[in-house]
Amino acid sequence: MKGLTDIPGIRVGHVSDFDSLTGCTAILCEQGAVAGVDIRGSASGTQEIDTLSPYHVGPVIQGILLTGGSAFGLEAAAGVRRYLESHGFGVDTPAGKVPIVPAAVIYDLGIGKKRIRPNVAMGEAAAAAATTDAVPEGCVGAGTGATLGKFLGMQHAMKGGVGSYTIALPGGVLVCSLVVVNALGDVRDPATGKIVAGARTTVEGRTFADSQELIKQHPLGSLVRSNTTLGVIATNAQLTKVEANKLAQFASLGMARTIYPVNTYVDGDTVFALSIGKLRADINSLGAAAADALAQAILRSVKLAKTMGGVPGLAEHSQ
């Protein structure tokens, strides 16, 4: 399985700045995808989210951008639109094609060079790099500067990154996920409940502090709004916009099964959903698979993350 690109009609491209530790990820669906969104974090940074509402006149979108750089990184979405327009994709208007590209950001300014952020050129390059190949995972694209377990500060944190996972259902139906993990909380394996990556008790140690317990013990604590987990769930089943938004809600449960704490006041947790295809499937079955797919992608994102910027990654630790 290739991850998100198992869905026909979806291409994924990363651009990574390993010097500045930032980057962006373009998810292209040039022929159009019915889409929805679920935002459960209170510190989100987004663009063109209204186009995903069932009340919005636009029936489909042509791409999604996930990016580092906090709000500054949103300008990279213009690069994805530029690429799509130049290749003749977008909504028909009297003046030409207008591509619809919702975007969401993570805050990665605290790990690399804070003055270097994804820009229009980087967004266009990410779109140009998009392929149907297996999705590259780990510290790439929007996950280049991702970190997690930041309750005790960056010195105690670990590296996050990109993960992708596919679940096959009967009848050829696929539910695929892509995630960028940059969470305040720790990541636990839902099968065991054990922390696999997160806040460490000491700067050099590998003992986990348990952020879920820490946050309960410090009710007057002051936390920084520098966290967000971004997810994309896609299926080859045919959905309405209402169902696509419901699928995004279902998928968000995958975060709740793996990240502790999650959807906090200082996280911008956001999940997009895409429907491309004509197969029929019950939305509840799709939703159950979506939650599992996102949970597994989250696990992959931390297990494949390498040490960068002085922040340890689980990939080296497991070797």
Short mmCIF file of C-alpha atoms in Angstrom, two decimals:
data_model
loop_
_atom_site.label_atom_id
_atom_site.label_comp_id
_atom_site.label_asym_id
_atom_site.label_seq_id
_atom_site.Cartn_x
_atom_site.Cartn_y
_atom_site.Cartn_z
CA MET A 1 0.00 0.00 0.00
CA LYS A 2 1.19 3.53 -0.82
CA GLY A 3 -0.80 5.55 1.69
CA LEU A 4 -2.91 8.49 0.54
CA THR A 5 -1.90 8.02 -3.09
CA ASP A 6 -3.66 4.64 -3.16
CA ILE A 7 -6.75 6.68 -4.05
CA PRO A 8 -6.86 7.15 -7.85
CA GLY A 9 -6.85 10.85 -8.65
CA ILE A 10 -4.70 11.93 -5.70
CA ARG A 11 -1.06 12.96 -5.92
CA VAL A 12 1.19 14.05 -3.05
CA GLY A 13 4.30 16.22 -3.19
CA HIS A 14 6.70 17.33 -0.46
CA VAL A 15 9.25 20.14 -0.35
CA SER A 16 11.60 20.09 2.63
CA ASP A 17 14.08 22.71 3.82
CA PHE A 18 16.36 20.62 6.02
CA ASP A 19 18.55 23.61 6.85
CA SER A 20 15.76 25.82 8.16
CA LEU A 21 13.66 22.82 9.28
CA THR A 22 10.40 23.66 7.60
CA GLY A 23 8.49 22.59 4.51
CA CYS A 24 5.13 21.97 2.94
CA THR A 25 3.06 19.14 1.50
CA ALA A 26 0.71 19.51 -1.46
CA ILE A 27 -2.17 17.07 -1.91
CA LEU A 28 -3.51 17.43 -5.44
CA CYS A 29 -6.88 16.24 -6.73
CA GLU A 30 -6.86 18.17 -10.00
CA GLN A 31 -10.05 16.71 -11.43
CA GLY A 32 -11.94 17.72 -8.31
CA ALA A 33 -12.78 16.09 -4.98
CA VAL A 34 -15.81 16.49 -2.75
CA ALA A 35 -14.31 17.64 0.54
CA GLY A 36 -15.05 18.34 4.17
CA VAL A 37 -13.20 19.43 7.32
CA ASP A 38 -13.26 19.05 11.07
CA ILE A 39 -11.41 21.53 13.29
CA ARG A 40 -11.24 20.50 16.94
CA GLY A 41 -8.18 22.41 18.11
CA SER A 42 -8.61 26.00 19.29
CA ALA A 43 -5.40 27.42 17.77
CA SER A 44 -5.82 26.59 14.10
CA GLY A 45 -4.29 28.47 11.19
CA THR A 46 -6.24 27.91 7.99
CA GLN A 47 -7.29 29.32 4.62
CA GLU A 48 -10.34 28.76 2.36
CA ILE A 49 -12.05 26.57 4.95
CA ASP A 50 -15.47 28.02 4.04
CA THR A 51 -15.27 26.29 0.64
CA LEU A 52 -15.68 22.97 2.46
CA SER A 53 -18.99 23.89 4.05
CA PRO A 54 -22.12 22.18 2.67
CA TYR A 55 -23.55 25.70 2.43
CA HIS A 56 -20.79 26.84 0.07
CA VAL A 57 -21.68 26.89 -3.62
CA GLY A 58 -18.43 25.22 -4.73
CA PRO A 59 -18.95 21.47 -5.24
CA VAL A 60 -15.29 20.36 -5.27
CA ILE A 61 -11.73 21.40 -4.53
CA GLN A 62 -8.54 20.82 -6.52
CA GLY A 63 -5.98 20.52 -3.73
CA ILE A 64 -4.99 20.89 -0.10
CA LEU A 65 -1.80 22.43 1.29
CA LEU A 66 -0.32 21.43 4.64
CA THR A 67 2.56 23.66 5.62
CA GLY A 68 4.96 24.79 8.28
CA GLY A 69 5.70 28.42 9.05
CA SER A 70 2.63 29.15 11.16
CA ALA A 71 0.36 31.79 9.57
CA PHE A 72 3.26 32.99 7.40
CA GLY A 73 3.25 29.62 5.63
CA LEU A 74 -0.25 30.14 4.30
CA GLU A 75 1.18 32.13 1.40
CA ALA A 76 2.52 28.83 0.02
CA ALA A 77 -1.06 27.92 -0.92
CA ALA A 78 -0.86 30.59 -3.62
CA GLY A 79 1.95 28.59 -5.17
CA VAL A 80 -0.24 25.49 -5.36
CA ARG A 81 -2.97 27.57 -6.99
CA ARG A 82 -0.44 28.99 -9.44
CA TYR A 83 0.68 25.49 -10.41
CA LEU A 84 -2.88 24.23 -10.88
CA GLU A 85 -3.91 27.26 -12.91
CA SER A 86 -0.88 26.89 -15.18
CA HIS A 87 -1.91 23.30 -15.89
CA GLY A 88 -5.54 24.17 -16.60
CA PHE A 89 -7.18 22.98 -13.39
CA GLY A 90 -9.72 24.82 -11.28
CA VAL A 91 -13.28 26.08 -11.17
CA ASP A 92 -14.53 27.52 -14.46
CA THR A 93 -15.14 31.27 -14.36
CA PRO A 94 -15.62 33.82 -17.16
CA ALA A 95 -12.00 34.89 -16.73
CA GLY A 96 -10.52 31.39 -16.57
CA LYS A 97 -9.79 28.59 -14.10
CA VAL A 98 -9.66 29.38 -10.37
CA PRO A 99 -8.20 26.51 -8.31
CA ILE A 100 -9.68 25.94 -4.84
CA VAL A 101 -6.96 24.96 -2.36
CA PRO A 102 -7.78 24.95 1.36
CA ALA A 103 -4.70 25.11 3.58
CA ALA A 104 -3.67 24.56 7.18
CA VAL A 105 -0.45 25.25 9.07
CA ILE A 106 1.68 23.91 11.86
CA TYR A 107 3.89 26.07 14.07
CA ASP A 108 7.50 24.99 13.49
CA LEU A 109 9.20 28.34 14.11
CA GLY A 110 10.74 27.16 17.37
CA ILE A 111 13.05 24.47 15.97
CA GLY A 112 14.87 25.84 12.91
CA LYS A 113 15.38 29.27 11.40
CA LYS A 114 12.30 31.19 12.44
CA ARG A 115 12.65 33.80 9.68
CA ILE A 116 12.57 31.19 6.91
CA ARG A 117 9.04 29.99 6.14
CA PRO A 118 7.30 28.25 3.24
CA ASN A 119 6.45 30.76 0.52
CA VAL A 120 4.75 30.89 -2.87
CA ALA A 121 7.74 29.32 -4.62
CA MET A 122 7.88 26.44 -2.14
CA GLY A 123 4.17 25.78 -2.50
CA GLU A 124 4.47 25.71 -6.28
CA ALA A 125 7.46 23.36 -6.02
CA ALA A 126 5.53 21.01 -3.72
CA ALA A 127 2.71 20.85 -6.26
CA ALA A 128 5.16 20.26 -9.10
CA ALA A 129 6.74 17.42 -7.09
CA ALA A 130 3.40 15.66 -6.55
CA THR A 131 3.27 12.05 -7.76
CA THR A 132 1.20 8.91 -7.34
CA ASP A 133 4.19 7.12 -5.78
CA ALA A 134 4.10 5.83 -2.21
CA VAL A 135 3.94 8.81 0.17
CA PRO A 136 7.37 9.62 1.68
CA GLU A 137 7.06 9.63 5.48
CA GLY A 138 8.96 10.90 8.49
CA CYS A 139 10.60 14.32 8.69
CA VAL A 140 9.64 15.55 5.23
CA GLY A 141 7.35 18.20 3.77
CA ALA A 142 5.11 19.86 6.31
CA GLY A 143 6.52 17.44 8.90
CA THR A 144 10.15 18.54 8.49
CA GLY A 145 10.05 20.75 11.59
CA ALA A 146 7.25 18.97 13.44
CA THR A 147 7.70 18.13 17.12
CA LEU A 148 5.56 16.65 19.89
CA GLY A 149 5.45 16.23 23.64
CA LYS A 150 6.12 19.92 24.34
CA PHE A 151 4.45 20.34 27.72
CA LEU A 152 7.88 20.67 29.40
CA GLY A 153 9.34 22.75 26.57
CA MET A 154 11.30 21.97 23.42
CA GLN A 155 14.30 20.61 25.34
CA HIS A 156 12.13 17.72 26.49
CA ALA A 157 10.24 17.24 23.21
CA MET A 158 10.64 14.66 20.43
CA LYS A 159 10.39 14.82 16.64
CA GLY A 160 7.13 14.36 14.84
CA GLY A 161 6.60 14.13 11.12
CA VAL A 162 4.47 12.76 8.31
CA GLY A 163 2.71 9.39 8.30
CA SER A 164 0.36 7.74 5.82
CA TYR A 165 -1.76 4.59 5.97
CA THR A 166 -4.38 2.70 3.93
CA ILE A 167 -7.27 0.46 5.00
CA ALA A 168 -9.00 -1.70 2.39
CA LEU A 169 -12.69 -2.48 2.85
CA PRO A 170 -14.84 -5.05 1.01
CA GLY A 171 -15.84 -4.25 -2.57
CA GLY A 172 -12.65 -2.39 -3.43
CA VAL A 173 -13.37 0.56 -1.15
CA LEU A 174 -10.25 2.25 0.23
CA VAL A 175 -9.85 4.66 3.14
CA CYS A 176 -6.45 6.32 3.21
CA SER A 177 -4.83 8.83 5.54
CA LEU A 178 -1.98 11.31 5.75
CA VAL A 179 -1.03 13.14 8.92
CA VAL A 180 1.45 15.73 10.18
CA VAL A 181 2.05 15.34 13.93
CA ASN A 182 3.16 18.51 15.73
CA ALA A 183 1.25 18.00 18.98
CA LEU A 184 1.46 19.36 22.49
CA GLY A 185 0.69 15.88 23.77
CA ASP A 186 2.31 12.45 23.66
CA VAL A 187 1.59 9.70 21.13
CA ARG A 188 0.36 6.40 22.54
CA ASP A 189 -0.08 3.09 20.76
CA PRO A 190 -3.86 2.50 20.88
CA ALA A 191 -3.26 -1.26 20.99
CA THR A 192 -1.30 -1.09 24.25
CA GLY A 193 -1.95 2.36 25.70
CA LYS A 194 1.79 2.86 26.10
CA ILE A 195 3.52 6.12 25.20
CA VAL A 196 5.77 5.66 22.17
CA ALA A 197 6.91 9.28 21.79
CA GLY A 198 6.39 12.42 23.83
CA ALA A 199 7.64 14.68 26.60
CA ARG A 200 10.73 13.26 28.31
CA THR A 201 11.42 13.67 32.02
CA THR A 202 15.03 14.79 31.36
CA VAL A 203 16.77 16.50 28.45
CA GLU A 204 18.96 13.50 27.67
CA GLY A 205 16.64 10.75 28.87
CA ARG A 206 14.11 8.46 27.26
CA THR A 207 11.69 8.17 30.17
CA PHE A 208 8.33 9.73 29.36
CA ALA A 209 6.79 12.30 31.67
CA ASP A 210 3.15 11.60 30.68
CA SER A 211 1.75 14.89 29.41
CA GLN A 212 -1.83 13.85 30.14
CA GLU A 213 -1.05 13.59 33.84
CA LEU A 214 1.15 16.69 33.84
CA ILE A 215 -1.58 18.90 32.43
CA LYS A 216 -3.96 17.74 35.16
CA GLN A 217 -1.40 18.47 37.85
CA HIS A 218 -0.77 22.03 36.64
CA PRO A 219 -4.21 23.67 36.31
CA LEU A 220 -2.66 27.16 36.31
CA GLY A 221 0.01 26.31 33.77
CA SER A 222 0.72 28.67 30.87
CA LEU A 223 1.10 26.85 27.54
CA VAL A 224 2.25 28.24 24.20
CA ARG A 225 0.06 28.01 21.08
CA SER A 226 2.72 26.23 19.03
CA ASN A 227 1.08 22.88 18.37
CA THR A 228 -1.14 21.27 15.74
CA THR A 229 -1.83 17.88 14.20
CA LEU A 230 -3.08 18.01 10.62
CA GLY A 231 -4.80 15.10 8.92
CA VAL A 232 -6.19 14.24 5.51
CA ILE A 233 -8.50 11.27 4.99
CA ALA A 234 -9.48 10.16 1.50
CA THR A 235 -11.74 7.51 0.02
CA ASN A 236 -12.72 6.21 -3.41
CA ALA A 237 -16.32 5.97 -2.20
CA GLN A 238 -18.76 8.58 -3.46
CA LEU A 239 -19.81 11.09 -0.78
CA THR A 240 -21.85 14.28 -0.57
CA LYS A 241 -20.33 17.35 1.07
CA VAL A 242 -22.34 16.61 4.21
CA GLU A 243 -20.94 13.08 4.30
CA ALA A 244 -17.40 14.33 3.61
CA ASN A 245 -17.62 16.63 6.61
CA LYS A 246 -18.93 13.73 8.70
CA LEU A 247 -16.04 11.56 7.52
CA ALA A 248 -13.60 14.21 8.73
CA GLN A 249 -15.32 14.15 12.13
CA PHE A 250 -15.04 10.37 12.29
CA ALA A 251 -11.36 10.55 11.35
CA SER A 252 -10.65 13.00 14.17
CA LEU A 253 -11.38 10.17 16.59
CA GLY A 254 -8.10 8.63 15.42
CA MET A 255 -6.30 11.55 17.02
CA ALA A 256 -8.20 11.04 20.26
CA ARG A 257 -7.06 7.41 20.35
CA THR A 258 -3.37 8.22 19.94
CA ILE A 259 -2.56 11.74 21.18
CA TYR A 260 -2.80 12.65 24.89
CA PRO A 261 -3.90 15.38 25.49
CA VAL A 262 -5.46 16.30 22.15
CA ASN A 263 -7.63 19.11 20.72
CA THR A 264 -6.38 21.48 23.40
CA TYR A 265 -6.69 25.24 23.60
CA VAL A 266 -3.12 25.47 22.27
CA ASP A 267 -3.44 22.93 19.43
CA GLY A 268 -4.88 23.68 15.99
CA ASP A 269 -5.93 20.12 15.23
CA THR A 270 -7.60 19.93 11.81
CA VAL A 271 -8.71 17.01 9.62
CA PHE A 272 -9.70 17.27 5.95
CA ALA A 273 -11.69 14.61 4.08
CA LEU A 274 -11.67 13.91 0.34
CA SER A 275 -14.02 11.80 -1.77
CA ILE A 276 -12.95 10.77 -5.27
CA GLY A 277 -14.75 7.85 -6.89
CA LYS A 278 -18.08 6.22 -7.61
CA LEU A 279 -18.09 3.24 -5.24
CA ARG A 280 -20.84 3.00 -2.66
CA ALA A 281 -20.19 2.48 1.04
CA ASP A 282 -21.95 3.23 4.30
CA ILE A 283 -20.62 6.41 5.92
CA ASN A 284 -20.41 4.66 9.29
CA SER A 285 -18.18 1.92 7.90
CA LEU A 286 -16.02 4.54 6.21
CA GLY A 287 -15.86 6.49 9.45
CA ALA A 288 -14.72 3.51 11.50
CA ALA A 289 -11.96 2.86 8.98
CA ALA A 290 -11.01 6.55 8.84
CA ALA A 291 -10.40 6.72 12.59
CA ASP A 292 -8.23 3.60 12.45
CA ALA A 293 -6.34 4.83 9.39
CA LEU A 294 -5.53 8.17 10.99
CA ALA A 295 -4.43 6.51 14.23
CA GLN A 296 -2.04 4.23 12.36
CA ALA A 297 -0.67 7.13 10.32
CA ILE A 298 0.05 8.99 13.57
CA LEU A 299 2.02 6.01 14.88
CA ARG A 300 3.99 5.80 11.64
CA SER A 301 4.75 9.51 11.71
CA VAL A 302 6.61 9.29 15.01
CA LYS A 303 8.21 5.90 14.45
CA LEU A 304 9.77 7.15 11.20
CA ALA A 305 10.84 10.58 12.53
CA LYS A 306 14.58 11.18 12.67
CA THR A 307 16.55 13.38 15.04
CA MET A 308 16.73 16.94 13.70
CA GLY A 309 17.54 20.33 15.19
CA GLY A 310 18.73 18.70 18.39
CA VAL A 311 15.30 17.13 18.95
CA PRO A 312 15.50 13.32 19.17
CA GLY A 313 13.48 11.15 16.84
CA LEU A 314 12.23 7.65 17.43
CA ALA A 315 13.75 6.32 14.20
CA GLU A 316 17.32 6.45 15.55
CA HIS A 317 16.23 5.26 18.99
CA SER A 318 14.66 2.11 17.51
CA GLN A 319 17.82 1.11 15.65
#
